[in-house]
CSV table of C-alpha atoms in Angstrom, one decimal:
chain,number,residue,atom,x,y,z
A,17,MET,CA,-75.2,-29.9,74.1
A,18,VAL,CA,-72.8,-31.4,71.6
A,19,ALA,CA,-69.0,-31.1,71.8
A,20,LEU,CA,-67.2,-28.4,69.8
A,21,HIS,CA,-63.5,-28.2,69.2
A,22,SER,CA,-61.6,-25.7,67.1
A,23,ASP,CA,-58.1,-25.3,65.7
A,24,ASN,CA,-56.4,-22.2,64.3
A,25,THR,CA,-59.5,-20.0,65.0
A,26,ALA,CA,-57.8,-17.0,66.4
A,27,ARG,CA,-55.8,-16.2,63.2
A,28,ARG,CA,-56.4,-15.5,59.6
A,29,ALA,CA,-58.1,-18.3,57.6
A,30,PRO,CA,-55.4,-20.8,56.5
A,31,ALA,CA,-54.3,-20.7,52.9
A,32,ILE,CA,-55.8,-24.1,52.2
A,33,TRP,CA,-59.3,-22.8,53.2
A,34,ARG,CA,-58.9,-19.6,51.2
A,35,THR,CA,-58.0,-21.8,48.2
A,36,MET,CA,-61.0,-24.0,48.8
A,37,LEU,CA,-63.3,-20.9,49.0
A,38,ASN,CA,-61.9,-19.7,45.7
A,39,ILE,CA,-62.5,-23.0,44.0
A,40,ASP,CA,-66.0,-23.1,45.5
A,41,ARG,CA,-66.7,-19.7,44.0
A,42,GLY,CA,-65.9,-20.9,40.5
A,43,LEU,CA,-68.1,-24.0,41.0
A,44,VAL,CA,-71.1,-22.0,42.1
A,45,ASN,CA,-70.7,-19.6,39.2
A,46,LEU,CA,-70.6,-22.6,36.9
A,47,VAL,CA,-73.7,-24.3,38.3
A,48,GLY,CA,-75.9,-21.2,38.6
A,49,ARG,CA,-76.4,-17.5,39.1
A,50,LEU,CA,-75.7,-16.0,42.5
A,51,THR,CA,-77.3,-12.9,43.9
A,52,VAL,CA,-76.3,-11.6,47.3
A,53,SER,CA,-78.0,-8.9,49.4
A,54,GLY,CA,-77.5,-7.5,52.8
A,55,ARG,CA,-74.1,-7.1,54.6
A,56,ILE,CA,-72.0,-7.8,57.6
A,57,PRO,CA,-71.7,-4.5,59.6
A,58,ALA,CA,-68.1,-3.2,59.6
A,59,GLN,CA,-68.0,-3.2,63.4
A,60,LEU,CA,-68.7,-6.9,63.5
A,61,ARG,CA,-65.9,-7.9,61.1
A,62,GLY,CA,-62.9,-9.6,62.6
A,63,LYS,CA,-64.7,-10.4,65.8
A,64,PRO,CA,-66.6,-13.5,67.1
A,65,LEU,CA,-69.8,-13.8,65.1
A,66,LEU,CA,-72.4,-16.5,64.7
A,67,MET,CA,-74.3,-16.7,61.4
A,68,ALA,CA,-77.4,-18.9,61.4
A,69,ALA,CA,-78.8,-20.1,58.0
A,70,ASN,CA,-81.8,-22.1,56.8
A,71,HIS,CA,-81.0,-25.5,55.3
A,72,ILE,CA,-82.6,-26.2,51.9
A,73,GLY,CA,-80.4,-28.6,50.0
A,74,VAL,CA,-77.1,-30.5,49.8
A,75,PHE,CA,-75.6,-27.8,47.6
A,76,ASP,CA,-76.5,-24.8,49.9
A,77,ALA,CA,-73.3,-24.9,51.9
A,78,PHE,CA,-71.4,-24.3,48.7
A,79,VAL,CA,-73.6,-21.3,47.8
A,80,LEU,CA,-73.2,-19.9,51.3
A,81,MET,CA,-69.4,-20.1,51.0
A,82,ALA,CA,-69.5,-18.3,47.7
A,83,ALA,CA,-71.9,-15.6,49.1
A,84,CYS,CA,-69.6,-15.0,52.0
A,85,LYS,CA,-66.6,-14.8,49.7
A,86,ARG,CA,-68.4,-12.2,47.6
A,87,ILE,CA,-68.9,-9.9,50.6
A,88,GLY,CA,-65.3,-10.4,51.8
A,89,ILE,CA,-65.4,-12.8,54.6
A,90,ASN,CA,-64.0,-16.3,55.1
A,91,PRO,CA,-66.6,-18.3,57.1
A,92,ARG,CA,-66.0,-21.4,59.1
A,93,PHE,CA,-68.7,-24.0,59.7
A,94,MET,CA,-69.8,-26.2,62.6
A,95,LEU,CA,-69.2,-29.6,61.1
A,96,ALA,CA,-70.1,-33.1,62.1
A,97,GLY,CA,-67.2,-35.2,63.4
A,98,GLY,CA,-67.8,-37.7,60.5
A,99,ILE,CA,-67.0,-35.1,57.9
A,100,LEU,CA,-63.8,-34.0,59.7
A,101,ASP,CA,-62.7,-37.6,60.1
A,102,ALA,CA,-63.2,-38.4,56.4
A,103,PRO,CA,-60.2,-39.3,54.2
A,104,VAL,CA,-58.7,-36.5,52.1
A,105,ILE,CA,-61.3,-33.8,52.8
A,106,GLY,CA,-61.2,-34.3,56.6
A,107,PRO,CA,-57.6,-33.2,57.2
A,108,ALA,CA,-58.1,-30.1,55.0
A,109,LEU,CA,-61.1,-29.1,56.9
A,110,ARG,CA,-59.5,-29.7,60.3
A,111,VAL,CA,-56.6,-27.4,59.6
A,112,SER,CA,-59.0,-24.8,58.2
A,113,GLY,CA,-60.3,-24.1,61.7
A,114,HIS,CA,-63.8,-25.4,61.5
A,115,LEU,CA,-65.7,-26.2,64.7
A,116,ARG,CA,-66.3,-29.9,65.4
A,117,VAL,CA,-69.8,-31.0,66.4
A,118,ASP,CA,-69.4,-34.3,68.2
A,119,ARG,CA,-72.8,-35.9,69.1
A,120,LYS,CA,-71.2,-39.0,70.4
A,121,HIS,CA,-70.2,-37.4,73.7
A,122,ALA,CA,-73.5,-36.0,74.9
A,123,GLY,CA,-72.9,-37.6,78.4
A,124,THR,CA,-70.5,-34.7,79.3
A,125,ALA,CA,-72.8,-32.0,78.1
A,126,VAL,CA,-71.9,-29.4,80.7
A,127,GLY,CA,-68.1,-29.5,80.0
A,128,GLN,CA,-68.7,-29.6,76.2
A,129,PHE,CA,-70.9,-26.6,76.3
A,130,ALA,CA,-68.3,-24.6,78.3
A,131,GLU,CA,-65.7,-25.6,75.7
A,132,ALA,CA,-68.0,-24.5,72.9
A,133,VAL,CA,-68.5,-21.1,74.5
A,134,GLU,CA,-64.7,-20.6,74.8
A,135,ALA,CA,-64.2,-21.7,71.2
A,136,MET,CA,-66.8,-19.2,70.0
A,137,LYS,CA,-65.3,-16.4,72.0
A,138,THR,CA,-61.9,-16.8,70.4
A,139,THR,CA,-63.0,-17.3,66.8
A,140,ARG,CA,-62.1,-14.3,64.6
A,141,GLU,CA,-63.9,-15.5,61.5
A,142,PRO,CA,-67.7,-15.9,61.3
A,143,ILE,CA,-69.1,-19.3,62.2
A,144,ILE,CA,-72.0,-20.6,60.1
A,145,VAL,CA,-74.5,-23.0,61.8
A,146,TYR,CA,-77.7,-24.6,60.6
A,147,PRO,CA,-80.1,-24.4,63.6
A,148,GLU,CA,-82.4,-26.9,61.9
A,149,GLY,CA,-79.8,-29.6,62.0
A,150,ARG,CA,-80.9,-31.0,58.6
A,151,ILE,CA,-82.5,-30.1,55.3
A,152,SER,CA,-86.0,-29.0,55.9
A,153,HIS,CA,-88.8,-31.7,55.5
A,154,ASP,CA,-91.5,-29.0,55.4
A,155,PRO,CA,-93.5,-29.3,52.1
A,156,GLY,CA,-93.0,-25.6,51.4
A,157,LEU,CA,-89.3,-25.8,52.3
A,158,TRP,CA,-89.7,-23.3,55.1
A,159,PRO,CA,-87.3,-23.7,58.1
A,160,GLU,CA,-88.1,-26.5,60.4
A,161,ARG,CA,-88.5,-25.9,64.2
A,162,GLY,CA,-84.8,-26.5,64.7
A,163,LYS,CA,-82.8,-26.8,67.9
A,164,THR,CA,-81.8,-24.2,70.5
A,165,GLY,CA,-78.1,-25.1,70.7
A,166,ALA,CA,-76.9,-22.3,68.5
A,167,ALA,CA,-79.0,-19.7,70.3
A,168,ARG,CA,-77.8,-20.9,73.7
A,169,LEU,CA,-74.2,-20.8,72.5
A,170,ALA,CA,-74.6,-17.2,71.2
A,171,LEU,CA,-76.2,-16.1,74.6
A,172,ALA,CA,-73.5,-17.8,76.7
A,173,ALA,CA,-70.6,-16.5,74.5
A,174,GLY,CA,-72.2,-13.0,74.2
A,175,VAL,CA,-71.7,-12.9,70.4
A,176,PRO,CA,-73.9,-11.3,67.8
A,177,VAL,CA,-76.1,-13.4,65.5
A,178,ILE,CA,-76.6,-12.7,61.8
A,179,PRO,CA,-79.5,-14.5,60.2
A,180,ILE,CA,-78.8,-15.8,56.7
A,181,SER,CA,-81.8,-16.5,54.4
A,182,GLN,CA,-81.2,-18.5,51.2
A,183,TRP,CA,-83.2,-19.8,48.3
A,184,GLY,CA,-82.4,-21.6,45.1
A,185,ALA,CA,-79.7,-24.0,46.1
A,186,HIS,CA,-82.3,-26.8,46.4
A,187,GLU,CA,-82.7,-26.6,42.6
A,188,ALA,CA,-79.0,-27.6,41.9
A,189,VAL,CA,-78.9,-31.1,43.5
A,190,TYR,CA,-81.6,-33.4,44.7
A,191,TRP,CA,-81.9,-34.2,48.4
A,192,GLY,CA,-81.4,-37.9,47.5
A,193,THR,CA,-81.5,-40.1,50.6
A,194,GLU,CA,-80.7,-39.9,54.3
A,195,THR,CA,-78.0,-42.5,54.1
A,196,VAL,CA,-76.0,-43.8,51.1
A,197,ASN,CA,-76.0,-47.6,50.9
A,198,GLY,CA,-74.7,-48.0,47.4
A,199,PRO,CA,-74.1,-46.4,44.0
A,200,ALA,CA,-77.8,-46.4,43.2
A,201,ASP,CA,-78.4,-43.9,46.0
A,202,LEU,CA,-76.1,-41.4,44.3
A,203,VAL,CA,-77.8,-41.5,40.9
A,204,PRO,CA,-80.5,-38.9,41.6
A,205,LEU,CA,-77.8,-36.5,43.0
A,206,ALA,CA,-75.5,-37.1,40.0
A,207,ARG,CA,-78.2,-36.6,37.4
A,208,SER,CA,-79.5,-33.4,39.0
A,209,GLY,CA,-76.1,-32.0,39.7
A,210,LEU,CA,-74.8,-32.6,36.2
A,211,SER,CA,-77.8,-31.0,34.6
A,212,ALA,CA,-77.7,-27.9,36.9
A,213,PRO,CA,-75.2,-26.0,34.6
A,214,LEU,CA,-77.6,-26.3,31.8
A,215,ARG,CA,-80.6,-25.2,33.9
A,216,ARG,CA,-78.6,-22.4,35.6
A,217,PRO,CA,-80.7,-22.0,38.8
A,218,LYS,CA,-80.7,-18.7,40.5
A,219,PHE,CA,-79.2,-18.7,44.0
A,220,ARG,CA,-80.3,-15.9,46.3
A,221,VAL,CA,-78.6,-15.2,49.7
A,222,HIS,CA,-79.5,-12.5,52.1
A,223,PHE,CA,-77.5,-11.4,55.1
A,224,GLY,CA,-80.0,-9.9,57.6
A,225,ASP,CA,-79.5,-7.4,60.4
A,226,PRO,CA,-78.1,-8.7,63.7
A,227,VAL,CA,-80.9,-10.4,65.7
A,228,ASP,CA,-81.9,-8.2,68.7
A,229,LEU,CA,-81.4,-10.5,71.7
A,230,ALA,CA,-81.1,-7.6,74.2
A,231,ASP,CA,-84.3,-8.5,75.9
A,232,VAL,CA,-83.3,-12.1,76.4
A,233,GLU,CA,-81.7,-12.7,79.8
A,234,PRO,CA,-79.3,-15.6,79.4
A,235,GLU,CA,-79.8,-16.7,83.0
A,236,ARG,CA,-83.6,-16.9,83.0
A,237,PRO,CA,-85.3,-20.2,82.3
A,238,GLY,CA,-86.3,-20.6,78.6
A,239,ALA,CA,-83.8,-18.0,77.4
A,240,GLY,CA,-82.5,-20.4,74.7
A,241,VAL,CA,-86.0,-21.1,73.4
A,242,ARG,CA,-86.8,-17.4,73.2
A,243,ALA,CA,-83.5,-16.5,71.5
A,244,HIS,CA,-83.9,-19.4,69.1
A,245,ALA,CA,-87.4,-18.2,68.1
A,246,LYS,CA,-86.1,-14.8,67.4
A,247,ILE,CA,-83.3,-16.2,65.2
A,248,MET,CA,-85.5,-18.5,63.3
A,249,GLN,CA,-88.2,-15.8,62.7
A,250,ALA,CA,-85.5,-13.5,61.3
A,251,ILE,CA,-84.4,-16.2,58.9
A,252,ALA,CA,-88.0,-16.8,57.8
A,253,ASP,CA,-88.7,-13.1,57.4
A,254,GLY,CA,-85.6,-12.6,55.2
A,255,LEU,CA,-86.6,-15.6,53.1
A,256,ILE,CA,-90.0,-14.1,52.1
A,257,PRO,CA,-88.7,-11.7,49.4
A,258,LEU,CA,-86.2,-14.2,48.1
A,259,ARG,CA,-88.9,-16.7,47.1
A,260,ALA,CA,-91.6,-14.3,45.9
A,261,GLY,CA,-94.2,-16.1,43.7
A,262,GLU,CA,-93.5,-19.5,45.4
A,263,LEU,CA,-94.4,-18.8,49.0
A,264,ASP,CA,-96.6,-21.8,49.4
A,265,ARG,CA,-94.5,-24.5,47.7
A,266,PRO,CA,-91.3,-24.4,45.7
A,267,ARG,CA,-91.7,-24.3,42.0
A,268,PHE,CA,-88.9,-26.8,41.6
A,269,HIS,CA,-90.1,-30.2,42.6
A,270,ASP,CA,-87.6,-32.6,44.2
A,271,PRO,CA,-89.3,-36.0,44.3
A,272,THR,CA,-86.6,-37.4,46.7
A,273,ARG,CA,-87.0,-34.9,49.5
A,274,PRO,CA,-89.2,-36.0,52.4
A,275,THR,CA,-92.2,-33.7,53.3
A,276,ASP,CA,-93.3,-35.1,56.6
A,277,THR,CA,-92.9,-32.0,58.9
A,278,VAL,CA,-94.7,-28.7,59.3
A,279,SER,CA,-92.7,-25.5,59.8
A,280,PRO,CA,-93.8,-23.2,62.6
A,281,TRP,CA,-92.0,-20.3,60.9
A,282,LYS,CA,-94.0,-20.3,57.7
A,283,PRO,CA,-95.8,-17.0,57.2
A,284,LYS,CA,-99.6,-16.9,57.1
A,285,LEU,CA,-100.4,-16.6,53.4
């Protein structure tokens, strides 16, 4: 398990994060058209809550933030340590109360997992996580197999899980490349991003019902795998109506995105 750390998670979202969310909402409205469906039950608001989303593109975090803002919540993310340590944006994100995912300290996994559980229990704003860990490489852009960390965290902390299904953000900005080695690597992202306001892609985000994990006993072997499967299946099920007419392959073709994996959650067509 990776290390998680949190700051300021037991109080209202800091002003800087609320400001960033408002700016993000304007950006998303400029780039495309956002449609949001589903809801967060009233009884789950203001309490520890994990939200698991599919990962379809480099712009989808911005869309998720705008969707959350529309339904009246200020989400936090599980973010890689490299992002939180970056100049300028890093300090702003750190004081905003995001959870740090630090893969460089896997050697003390037991202690790190315990710390993650405690952080999750005390967080009063929903935490968004991508169980896949990366943008899907499936040719149809269905969710990849993913990792069980988020499911095990939810079981150990005893927090509800809301599945988030999203579609359309992949049309805003190309995948680009795994690592940026120079300005040339940014050209596809810049070209696609700058043309997005002219194309006006439609962004669809659906907040599903809480995943029923009542029959998953946390102490039994394989509990994390079973819980993970339930969460990923819920995400995939919610994705079906969002991408009607393009269930096999996305209509929008991104020539830069790898297509070298097969999703186990793709519905039988």
